[in-house]
């Protein structure tokens, strides 16, 4: 994947892009503007050897615009390669973004993963379902109702955990790491390499909840429109709501060049906790799509 500068037209227009909404399969228009997501975006998805990677962390309702996340909220930040992982400790707020800085050890791909400190909330089962629907996680709310996961409970206590990840290429060559995981409660694990995607390609992603593939989980795929090139004729160019297959895999047709955001939510009972104690894991994954082969 070519090294891109911040002044590159595709990068500049991707950051200015608007967010749209539609579903795949049912082709029903949905709103994606209500969810308060947390995501990370590298300045460059491919950097030269002996360079430092700079990562932006933001939260908001309209990707990629958002506000800075304070370093005190970061519970874990790592850069994970095929040969090992390193904690990211250099971070600060610069302008309107959390900035994380890390120099990889050797050439190759790296997964960058960040976890925010969970926030504990006490609510009713109905209140938890309302929260999920308000945060564009209606598919997860529907799964809880379908599985009767909240039946018989008068109240629930849940940890609201936010996770974010992306993948970068450092130097030339080296081992791949796009299929690495950070061990988080909800993760997107690409099946094909997201650093070599072009407009018109399809990204295949396995959704992992609690370390296992989650069949039937819903995800959103949201492009930041690249106004420098038109979308592929006949390919989806707006936000997509998709459902994982029986193997927990979603297939994402990429009709736009520029930045894309994947997001999902997964609710599970806390290990060793009371029957009314849950974790609400919300995760995002950011990647970039090239305009042409």
Coordinates of C-alpha atoms in Angstrom, one line a residue, residues 94-284:
X94 CA -3.3 17.8 20.7
X95 CA -5.9 20.1 19.2
X96 CA -9.2 18.2 19.0
X97 CA -7.7 14.7 19.2
X98 CA -6.1 12.2 21.5
X99 CA -2.7 11.5 20.0
X100 CA -0.8 8.3 20.5
X101 CA 2.8 7.9 19.4
X102 CA 4.7 4.6 18.9
X103 CA 7.7 3.5 16.9
X104 CA 7.4 -0.2 15.8
X105 CA 10.3 -2.5 16.4
X106 CA 10.7 -4.1 13.0
X107 CA 9.2 -4.0 9.5
X108 CA 5.8 -5.5 9.1
X109 CA 2.1 -5.0 9.8
X110 CA 0.8 -4.0 13.2
X111 CA -2.5 -4.1 14.9
X112 CA -3.1 -1.0 17.0
X113 CA -5.7 -1.6 19.8
X114 CA -7.1 0.8 22.4
X115 CA -9.5 0.2 25.3
X116 CA -11.2 2.9 27.3
X117 CA -11.9 2.5 31.0
X118 CA -15.4 0.9 31.3
X119 CA -18.2 3.0 32.9
X120 CA -20.6 1.2 35.2
X121 CA -24.3 1.8 34.9
X122 CA -27.3 0.5 36.9
X123 CA -30.5 0.2 34.9
X124 CA -33.6 -1.8 34.2
X125 CA -33.7 -4.4 31.4
X126 CA -35.9 -2.1 29.4
X127 CA -33.4 0.7 30.1
X128 CA -30.5 -1.4 28.7
X129 CA -32.5 -2.2 25.6
X130 CA -33.3 1.5 25.1
X131 CA -29.6 2.4 25.5
X132 CA -28.6 -0.2 22.8
X133 CA -31.2 1.1 20.4
X134 CA -30.2 4.7 21.0
X135 CA -26.6 3.8 20.2
X136 CA -27.5 2.1 16.9
X137 CA -27.2 -1.4 18.4
X138 CA -30.8 -2.4 17.6
X139 CA -29.6 -5.8 16.3
X140 CA -28.0 -6.6 19.7
X141 CA -31.1 -5.5 21.5
X142 CA -33.2 -7.8 19.3
X143 CA -30.8 -10.7 20.0
X144 CA -31.1 -10.2 23.8
X145 CA -34.9 -10.2 23.5
X146 CA -34.9 -13.2 21.1
X147 CA -32.7 -15.2 23.5
X148 CA -34.6 -14.1 26.6
X149 CA -31.3 -13.0 28.1
X150 CA -32.9 -10.5 30.4
X151 CA -35.9 -12.5 31.4
X152 CA -36.8 -12.5 35.1
X153 CA -34.4 -9.6 36.0
X154 CA -35.7 -6.5 37.8
X155 CA -32.5 -4.6 37.3
X156 CA -29.2 -4.9 35.5
X157 CA -25.7 -3.6 36.1
X158 CA -23.5 -3.3 33.0
X159 CA -19.9 -2.2 32.3
X160 CA -19.9 0.0 29.2
X161 CA -16.6 -0.9 27.5
X162 CA -15.3 0.8 24.3
X163 CA -12.7 -0.7 22.1
X164 CA -11.0 0.6 18.9
X165 CA -8.5 -0.9 16.5
X166 CA -6.8 -0.4 13.2
X167 CA -3.9 -1.8 11.3
X168 CA -0.7 -0.2 9.9
X169 CA 2.2 -1.2 7.7
X170 CA 5.7 -0.2 9.0
X171 CA 8.5 -0.2 6.5
X172 CA 8.7 -2.6 3.6
X173 CA 7.8 -6.3 3.8
X174 CA 7.7 -8.1 7.1
X175 CA 5.1 -10.5 8.5
X176 CA 1.4 -9.7 8.3
X177 CA -0.6 -9.0 11.4
X178 CA -4.1 -8.1 10.2
X179 CA -5.5 -11.3 11.6
X180 CA -4.0 -10.7 15.1
X181 CA -6.3 -10.0 18.1
X182 CA -5.9 -8.0 21.3
X183 CA -8.0 -10.3 23.4
X184 CA -10.8 -7.7 23.8
X185 CA -14.4 -8.7 24.5
X186 CA -15.5 -7.6 20.9
X187 CA -13.1 -7.6 18.0
X188 CA -13.2 -7.4 14.2
X189 CA -10.7 -9.9 12.6
X190 CA -10.2 -9.4 8.9
X191 CA -10.1 -12.5 6.7
X192 CA -8.4 -10.7 3.8
X193 CA -5.7 -8.0 4.1
X194 CA -7.4 -4.6 4.7
X195 CA -4.2 -2.7 3.8
X196 CA -4.6 -3.8 0.1
X197 CA -8.2 -2.9 -0.5
X198 CA -9.4 -0.9 -3.5
X199 CA -12.8 0.6 -4.4
X200 CA -15.0 -2.2 -5.7
X201 CA -13.3 -4.9 -3.5
X202 CA -15.0 -6.8 -0.7
X203 CA -13.7 -7.0 2.9
X204 CA -14.5 -10.2 4.8
X205 CA -14.4 -9.8 8.5
X206 CA -15.0 -12.3 11.4
X207 CA -16.7 -10.7 14.4
X208 CA -15.3 -12.2 17.7
X209 CA -17.2 -11.8 21.0
X210 CA -15.6 -13.2 24.1
X211 CA -12.9 -14.9 22.0
X212 CA -15.5 -16.8 19.8
X213 CA -17.1 -16.0 16.5
X214 CA -20.6 -14.6 16.9
X215 CA -23.1 -15.9 14.4
X216 CA -25.9 -13.5 13.5
X217 CA -24.4 -10.4 15.1
X218 CA -25.2 -7.1 13.4
X219 CA -22.5 -4.6 12.4
X220 CA -22.5 -1.2 10.6
X221 CA -19.9 -0.3 7.9
X222 CA -19.7 3.5 7.5
X223 CA -17.7 5.2 4.7
X224 CA -16.4 8.8 4.9
X225 CA -17.2 9.8 1.4
X226 CA -14.2 10.6 -0.9
X227 CA -15.4 13.4 -3.2
X228 CA -12.4 13.2 -5.4
X229 CA -13.7 10.0 -7.2
X230 CA -17.2 8.8 -7.8
X231 CA -18.3 5.6 -6.2
X232 CA -18.3 2.3 -8.2
X233 CA -21.4 2.1 -10.3
X234 CA -23.7 -0.6 -8.9
X235 CA -21.7 -0.9 -5.6
X236 CA -23.1 0.3 -2.3
X237 CA -21.7 3.8 -1.5
X238 CA -23.6 4.5 1.7
X239 CA -23.5 3.1 5.2
X240 CA -24.4 -0.6 5.4
X241 CA -26.0 -2.6 8.1
X242 CA -25.0 -6.2 7.8
X243 CA -25.5 -9.5 9.7
X244 CA -22.8 -12.0 10.3
X245 CA -23.3 -15.5 8.8
X246 CA -23.2 -18.8 10.7
X247 CA -19.4 -18.5 11.0
X248 CA -19.5 -14.9 12.4
X249 CA -18.3 -13.5 9.1
X250 CA -19.6 -10.4 7.3
X251 CA -18.9 -9.5 3.7
X252 CA -18.6 -5.8 3.1
X253 CA -18.7 -4.4 -0.5
X254 CA -16.6 -1.3 -0.7
X255 CA -18.2 1.2 -3.1
X256 CA -16.2 4.2 -1.8
X257 CA -12.5 5.1 -1.6
X258 CA -11.2 6.7 1.6
X259 CA -11.8 5.9 5.3
X260 CA -14.2 3.3 6.5
X261 CA -15.5 2.5 10.0
X262 CA -16.8 -0.8 11.3
X263 CA -18.8 -0.8 14.5
X264 CA -20.8 -3.3 16.5
X265 CA -22.0 -4.0 20.1
X266 CA -22.0 -7.3 22.0
X267 CA -23.6 -7.9 25.4
X268 CA -22.4 -10.8 27.6
X269 CA -22.8 -11.8 31.2
X270 CA -19.7 -11.0 33.3
X271 CA -17.7 -14.0 34.1
X272 CA -18.1 -14.9 37.8
X273 CA -20.6 -12.1 38.3
X274 CA -24.2 -12.1 39.4
X275 CA -26.9 -13.1 36.9
X276 CA -27.8 -9.4 36.4
X277 CA -24.2 -8.2 35.7
X278 CA -23.3 -7.7 32.1
X279 CA -20.6 -6.2 29.9
X280 CA -21.8 -4.0 27.0
X281 CA -18.8 -4.1 24.6
X282 CA -18.8 -1.7 21.8
X283 CA -16.0 -1.9 19.2
X284 CA -14.8 0.0 16.1

